[in-house]
Amino acid sequence: MLEEKRQILIATTNEGKFTEIKKFLHDLNFDFLSLKDLKNIPEEPEESEKTIEGNAILKAKYYADKTGLMSLADDGGIFVDTLDGWPGVISARIGKDAEDRRKVLLEKVKDIPEEKLTASFKAVSALYNPDKEELFLAYGERKGKVLKEERIANGFGYDPIFYLPDLNKTYSELTTVEKNATSHRGIALNKIKYFLADHFSNKHIVVPVGIIIKEGKMLISKRNDPHNPRFHGKWELPGGSMEYGEKLEENVKREILEETACKVEIIKQLNEIQVVASTGKNFNYQVYLIPFVCKYIESVGEINDTEVMETKFVNLDDLTNYDFIEKNKEFLINLLPEIREVINEMSS
């Protein structure tokens, strides 16, 4: 069954900006909404901060608080070097609409030689998660120059007069894909994209586990995890998640030694792999349990009591008498025929 996508509010009513952002983030597993998609659109907050960073944070928190949705807001502007960065943070407020704002800027620079009209487009994207009161900021900057004549194709805002010498095009002459690949907003959004993918995408965790055999009995361990009542005090097979660059066999021997102080010899990887799916608040994850039958060699110390309360060797027929973590008992029962077969091979 497909999971329901989490919603993220892109806090804008500007269709051009929304399309640009949504296209950039579309392959993430979220449902992206604009303010126009809401039944009740909150009144716009006053952008009272003195920096684009401050305004981005203000808007992201404001809309998240009003809607309860994780909210992505940005603020940006065009910073003209010869005008000491003007209009900068007030770029969106020097005229009644985009066309008027371009006229105001062009009037301001009409007597300045074009070669001196270097400028930067800067953006700050703010992502605010109201569930965790967590804020993530991403910065982007693209250098170019201001043209005195508009080149109108696509785009919005100052796009028709922001020229990129390296591409010989204005922002407005780029496709959405081209603009996202090079623009100030694209640079910031790329960082947002990686943050979302890292923090909210589904996780896949590979855990090799040891079926340790000694004189026909199997070692099981009782989990010590007091902060997680689902697992604390329940039985399981020793094992843990992979370290970077580690092989499965290396992992299972290391984890067994660290948890139980047992040295083992790996005999065989069994055919069945158990997949355990869990749902978290911010992401879902699947654990893949990969079983290895191991021969007990010796104990070289004490168990790791921060992870394990106790260990014991038990008869295979008695496994059903123990309270295992979630579906581990069912997993072991399904493995028993193959485990017995390997034990017989070990004894012969």
Short mmCIF file of C-alpha atoms in Angstrom, two decimals, residues 23-335:
data_model
loop_
_atom_site.label_atom_id
_atom_site.label_comp_id
_atom_site.label_asym_id
_atom_site.label_seq_id
_atom_site.Cartn_x
_atom_site.Cartn_y
_atom_site.Cartn_z
CA LYS A 23 9.34 21.51 -10.56
CA PHE A 24 12.66 21.54 -8.73
CA LEU A 25 11.35 19.45 -5.82
CA HIS A 26 8.82 17.29 -7.67
CA ASP A 27 10.71 13.99 -7.32
CA LEU A 28 10.58 14.14 -3.51
CA ASN A 29 7.80 12.18 -1.84
CA PHE A 30 5.74 15.20 -0.74
CA ASP A 31 2.52 16.87 -1.79
CA PHE A 32 3.41 20.51 -2.49
CA LEU A 33 0.72 23.16 -2.01
CA SER A 34 0.69 26.85 -2.77
CA LEU A 35 -1.21 29.42 -0.73
CA LYS A 36 -3.86 29.39 -3.46
CA ASP A 37 -4.54 25.70 -2.71
CA LEU A 38 -5.69 26.52 0.83
CA LYS A 39 -9.37 26.90 1.65
CA ASN A 40 -8.58 29.83 3.92
CA ILE A 41 -5.54 31.81 2.86
CA PRO A 42 -3.91 33.58 5.83
CA GLU A 43 -3.42 37.30 5.54
CA GLU A 44 0.08 38.11 4.32
CA PRO A 45 2.51 39.06 7.09
CA GLU A 46 4.36 42.35 6.96
CA GLU A 47 7.93 41.73 5.78
CA SER A 48 9.41 43.92 8.47
CA GLU A 49 12.89 42.44 8.76
CA LYS A 50 15.97 44.26 7.49
CA THR A 51 17.50 41.23 5.74
CA ILE A 52 16.23 38.67 3.24
CA GLU A 53 17.16 35.99 5.77
CA GLY A 54 14.96 37.58 8.42
CA ASN A 55 12.00 37.89 6.07
CA ALA A 56 12.31 34.28 4.88
CA ILE A 57 12.28 33.05 8.49
CA LEU A 58 9.39 35.35 9.38
CA LYS A 59 7.22 34.06 6.52
CA ALA A 60 8.04 30.37 7.00
CA LYS A 61 7.20 30.46 10.71
CA TYR A 62 4.11 32.61 10.17
CA TYR A 63 2.50 30.31 7.60
CA ALA A 64 3.49 27.16 9.49
CA ASP A 65 1.84 28.53 12.65
CA LYS A 66 -1.28 29.57 10.73
CA THR A 67 -1.73 26.29 8.82
CA GLY A 68 0.04 23.62 10.87
CA LEU A 69 1.91 22.61 7.70
CA MET A 70 5.62 22.40 7.18
CA SER A 71 6.23 25.62 5.27
CA LEU A 72 8.83 26.71 2.75
CA ALA A 73 9.24 30.43 2.25
CA ASP A 74 11.92 32.46 0.60
CA ASP A 75 12.98 36.02 0.25
CA GLY A 76 15.40 37.45 -2.19
CA GLY A 77 16.30 40.41 -4.26
CA ILE A 78 18.54 41.94 -6.81
CA PHE A 79 21.60 43.68 -5.36
CA VAL A 80 23.15 46.21 -7.75
CA ASP A 81 26.80 46.82 -6.92
CA THR A 82 27.04 50.44 -8.06
CA LEU A 83 23.91 51.28 -6.03
CA ASP A 84 25.47 49.84 -2.85
CA GLY A 85 23.23 46.79 -3.05
CA TRP A 86 19.98 48.65 -3.69
CA PRO A 87 17.16 47.60 -4.00
CA GLY A 88 18.23 44.44 -2.14
CA VAL A 89 15.84 43.46 0.62
CA ILE A 90 13.17 45.89 -0.66
CA SER A 91 13.30 44.59 -4.24
CA ALA A 92 9.68 43.43 -4.08
CA ARG A 93 8.44 46.72 -2.64
CA ILE A 94 9.75 49.49 -4.90
CA GLY A 95 6.74 49.38 -7.22
CA LYS A 96 3.14 48.25 -7.38
CA ASP A 97 3.85 45.24 -9.65
CA ALA A 98 6.74 43.50 -11.41
CA GLU A 99 6.65 45.76 -14.47
CA ASP A 100 6.58 48.89 -12.34
CA ARG A 101 9.48 47.66 -10.21
CA ARG A 102 11.61 47.06 -13.29
CA LYS A 103 10.83 50.58 -14.50
CA VAL A 104 11.87 52.06 -11.15
CA LEU A 105 15.19 50.21 -11.24
CA LEU A 106 15.86 51.08 -14.89
CA GLU A 107 15.15 54.74 -14.17
CA LYS A 108 17.63 54.58 -11.29
CA VAL A 109 20.44 53.23 -13.49
CA LYS A 110 19.69 55.03 -16.77
CA ASP A 111 22.76 57.28 -16.53
CA ILE A 112 25.15 54.57 -15.36
CA PRO A 113 27.33 52.88 -18.02
CA GLU A 114 26.12 49.34 -18.66
CA GLU A 115 29.54 47.84 -17.97
CA LYS A 116 29.23 49.11 -14.38
CA LEU A 117 25.85 47.49 -13.78
CA THR A 118 27.14 44.31 -12.20
CA ALA A 119 24.67 42.79 -9.78
CA SER A 120 23.80 39.70 -7.79
CA PHE A 121 20.51 37.93 -7.31
CA LYS A 122 20.42 36.53 -3.78
CA ALA A 123 17.92 34.25 -2.09
CA VAL A 124 17.35 32.66 1.28
CA SER A 125 14.96 29.71 1.54
CA ALA A 126 13.57 28.91 4.99
CA LEU A 127 11.92 25.58 5.79
CA TYR A 128 10.07 25.43 9.10
CA ASN A 129 8.64 22.24 10.61
CA PRO A 130 6.08 23.20 13.30
CA ASP A 131 5.92 19.63 14.66
CA LYS A 132 9.52 19.80 15.84
CA GLU A 133 9.95 23.60 15.85
CA GLU A 134 12.86 22.98 13.50
CA LEU A 135 14.21 25.58 11.07
CA PHE A 136 16.53 25.00 8.12
CA LEU A 137 18.00 27.82 6.04
CA ALA A 138 19.59 27.66 2.61
CA TYR A 139 21.41 30.43 0.76
CA GLY A 140 21.90 31.01 -2.95
CA GLU A 141 23.57 33.71 -5.03
CA ARG A 142 23.98 34.25 -8.80
CA LYS A 143 26.17 36.98 -10.24
CA GLY A 144 25.24 38.81 -13.44
CA LYS A 145 24.42 42.32 -14.62
CA VAL A 146 21.46 44.60 -15.19
CA LEU A 147 20.40 45.28 -18.78
CA LYS A 148 18.86 48.61 -19.71
CA GLU A 149 16.46 46.96 -22.14
CA GLU A 150 14.17 44.09 -21.24
CA ARG A 151 14.41 40.68 -22.85
CA ILE A 152 10.98 39.21 -22.19
CA ALA A 153 10.27 35.55 -22.77
CA ASN A 154 9.46 33.55 -19.68
CA GLY A 155 10.05 34.40 -16.05
CA PHE A 156 8.81 37.01 -13.63
CA GLY A 157 10.04 39.86 -11.46
CA TYR A 158 13.40 41.21 -12.55
CA ASP A 159 14.11 38.22 -14.80
CA PRO A 160 13.85 40.17 -18.10
CA ILE A 161 16.68 42.55 -17.11
CA PHE A 162 19.00 40.21 -15.17
CA TYR A 163 21.63 39.08 -17.64
CA LEU A 164 24.04 36.15 -17.27
CA PRO A 165 27.18 36.85 -19.35
CA ASP A 166 28.37 33.24 -19.16
CA LEU A 167 25.11 32.02 -20.70
CA ASN A 168 24.42 35.05 -22.90
CA LYS A 169 20.82 35.00 -21.68
CA THR A 170 18.62 36.76 -19.17
CA TYR A 171 16.78 34.79 -16.52
CA SER A 172 13.60 35.25 -18.55
CA GLU A 173 15.14 33.55 -21.59
CA LEU A 174 15.88 30.36 -19.68
CA THR A 175 13.53 27.41 -19.43
CA THR A 176 12.42 26.46 -15.93
CA VAL A 177 14.86 23.55 -15.94
CA GLU A 178 17.73 25.77 -17.13
CA LYS A 179 16.93 28.45 -14.58
CA ASN A 180 16.72 25.98 -11.70
CA ALA A 181 20.16 24.66 -12.69
CA THR A 182 21.85 28.06 -12.37
CA SER A 183 19.71 30.55 -10.46
CA HIS A 184 20.09 31.90 -6.94
CA ARG A 185 16.84 30.19 -5.98
CA GLY A 186 17.93 26.94 -7.63
CA ILE A 187 21.15 26.95 -5.60
CA ALA A 188 19.19 27.45 -2.36
CA LEU A 189 16.51 24.91 -3.33
CA ASN A 190 19.15 22.28 -4.04
CA LYS A 191 20.20 22.52 -0.40
CA ILE A 192 16.55 22.34 0.71
CA LYS A 193 16.09 19.26 -1.47
CA TYR A 194 19.03 17.45 0.12
CA PHE A 195 17.80 18.37 3.60
CA LEU A 196 14.30 17.01 2.91
CA ALA A 197 15.66 13.83 1.32
CA ASP A 198 17.99 13.23 4.25
CA HIS A 199 15.52 13.98 7.04
CA PHE A 200 12.19 12.78 5.69
CA SER A 201 12.79 10.14 3.03
CA ASN A 202 12.23 6.47 3.76
CA LYS A 203 15.22 4.76 5.38
CA HIS A 204 16.51 1.28 4.60
CA ILE A 205 18.60 -0.35 7.32
CA VAL A 206 20.53 -3.58 6.74
CA VAL A 207 21.09 -5.65 9.90
CA PRO A 208 22.99 -8.95 9.71
CA VAL A 209 22.08 -11.15 12.70
CA GLY A 210 23.86 -14.13 14.21
CA ILE A 211 22.25 -17.50 14.88
CA ILE A 212 24.97 -18.75 17.23
CA ILE A 213 24.99 -22.51 17.75
CA LYS A 214 26.67 -24.34 20.64
CA GLU A 215 26.01 -28.06 21.17
CA GLY A 216 22.76 -27.84 19.23
CA LYS A 217 21.44 -24.84 21.20
CA MET A 218 20.96 -21.25 19.99
CA LEU A 219 22.11 -18.06 21.69
CA ILE A 220 19.46 -15.38 22.22
CA SER A 221 19.89 -12.00 23.92
CA LYS A 222 17.53 -9.77 25.89
CA ARG A 223 17.53 -6.15 24.67
CA ASN A 224 18.44 -3.37 27.11
CA ASP A 225 16.65 -0.31 25.70
CA PRO A 226 14.73 1.46 28.51
CA HIS A 227 13.92 4.48 26.34
CA ASN A 228 12.14 2.28 23.81
CA PRO A 229 9.40 0.23 25.51
CA ARG A 230 8.63 -1.62 22.27
CA PHE A 231 11.99 -3.38 22.47
CA HIS A 232 13.17 -3.18 26.08
CA GLY A 233 13.39 -6.51 27.89
CA LYS A 234 12.48 -8.56 24.82
CA TRP A 235 14.52 -11.27 23.19
CA GLU A 236 16.30 -11.08 19.86
CA LEU A 237 19.25 -12.34 17.87
CA PRO A 238 22.53 -10.44 18.31
CA GLY A 239 23.39 -8.08 15.47
CA GLY A 240 23.46 -4.45 14.45
CA SER A 241 23.43 -2.04 11.53
CA MET A 242 26.22 -1.87 8.99
CA GLU A 243 29.12 0.52 9.19
CA TYR A 244 30.27 2.27 6.03
CA GLY A 245 32.43 0.00 3.86
CA GLU A 246 31.77 -3.07 6.02
CA LYS A 247 31.00 -6.51 4.57
CA LEU A 248 28.07 -8.53 5.92
CA GLU A 249 30.33 -11.20 7.40
CA GLU A 250 32.58 -8.60 9.03
CA ASN A 251 29.56 -6.90 10.55
CA VAL A 252 27.97 -9.98 12.07
CA LYS A 253 31.21 -11.11 13.73
CA ARG A 254 31.93 -7.61 15.05
CA GLU A 255 28.42 -7.05 16.42
CA ILE A 256 28.30 -10.47 18.08
CA LEU A 257 31.63 -9.80 19.78
CA GLU A 258 30.63 -6.29 20.89
CA GLU A 259 27.24 -7.34 22.28
CA THR A 260 27.84 -10.83 23.67
CA ALA A 261 31.65 -11.11 23.94
CA CYS A 262 31.46 -14.28 21.85
CA LYS A 263 33.88 -15.21 19.11
CA VAL A 264 32.23 -17.16 16.32
CA GLU A 265 32.89 -18.84 13.01
CA ILE A 266 30.40 -18.09 10.25
CA ILE A 267 28.98 -21.28 8.77
CA LYS A 268 26.27 -20.17 6.35
CA GLN A 269 24.05 -17.26 5.34
CA LEU A 270 20.45 -18.48 5.32
CA ASN A 271 18.15 -17.86 2.39
CA GLU A 272 15.31 -15.95 4.01
CA ILE A 273 15.57 -12.21 4.76
CA GLN A 274 13.06 -10.60 7.09
CA VAL A 275 11.80 -7.13 6.20
CA VAL A 276 10.32 -5.17 9.10
CA ALA A 277 8.57 -1.90 8.21
CA SER A 278 7.98 0.83 10.79
CA THR A 279 6.30 4.20 10.59
CA GLY A 280 7.92 7.22 12.22
CA LYS A 281 6.70 10.78 12.63
CA ASN A 282 9.03 12.24 10.03
CA PHE A 283 9.91 9.22 7.91
CA ASN A 284 9.21 5.52 7.45
CA TYR A 285 11.92 2.91 7.60
CA GLN A 286 12.48 -0.74 6.76
CA VAL A 287 14.90 -3.03 8.55
CA TYR A 288 16.32 -5.98 6.61
CA LEU A 289 17.39 -8.83 8.92
CA ILE A 290 19.94 -11.09 7.20
CA PRO A 291 20.55 -14.31 9.19
CA PHE A 292 23.91 -16.08 9.47
CA VAL A 293 24.35 -19.42 11.23
CA CYS A 294 27.53 -19.20 13.31
CA LYS A 295 29.50 -21.71 15.33
CA TYR A 296 30.33 -20.65 18.88
CA ILE A 297 34.10 -20.62 19.50
CA GLU A 298 34.64 -18.98 22.91
CA SER A 299 33.67 -16.12 25.23
CA VAL A 300 36.28 -13.41 25.75
CA GLY A 301 34.70 -11.14 28.35
CA GLU A 302 31.40 -9.80 29.65
CA ILE A 303 28.29 -8.90 27.67
CA ASN A 304 27.75 -5.25 26.75
CA ASP A 305 25.21 -4.36 29.43
CA THR A 306 24.36 -1.03 27.78
CA GLU A 307 22.72 -3.01 24.97
CA VAL A 308 22.07 -6.46 26.42
CA MET A 309 20.44 -7.45 29.73
CA GLU A 310 21.33 -11.13 29.48
CA THR A 311 22.09 -13.92 27.03
CA LYS A 312 21.33 -17.62 27.11
CA PHE A 313 21.60 -20.73 24.97
CA VAL A 314 18.21 -22.36 24.47
CA ASN A 315 16.86 -25.47 22.79
CA LEU A 316 15.34 -24.79 19.39
CA ASP A 317 12.05 -26.35 20.51
CA ASP A 318 11.81 -23.81 23.36
CA LEU A 319 12.06 -20.65 21.23
CA THR A 320 8.30 -20.16 21.21
CA ASN A 321 8.37 -19.74 25.00
CA TYR A 322 10.26 -16.43 24.77
CA ASP A 323 8.89 -12.94 24.15
CA PHE A 324 10.77 -11.80 21.05
CA ILE A 325 10.80 -8.35 19.51
CA GLU A 326 7.85 -7.92 17.17
CA LYS A 327 8.01 -10.44 14.28
CA ASN A 328 11.34 -12.01 15.22
CA LYS A 329 9.70 -15.13 16.66
CA GLU A 330 7.77 -15.77 13.45
CA PHE A 331 10.97 -15.20 11.50
CA LEU A 332 12.88 -17.74 13.59
CA ILE A 333 10.14 -20.35 13.35
CA ASN A 334 10.22 -20.07 9.57
CA LEU A 335 13.99 -20.51 9.66
#
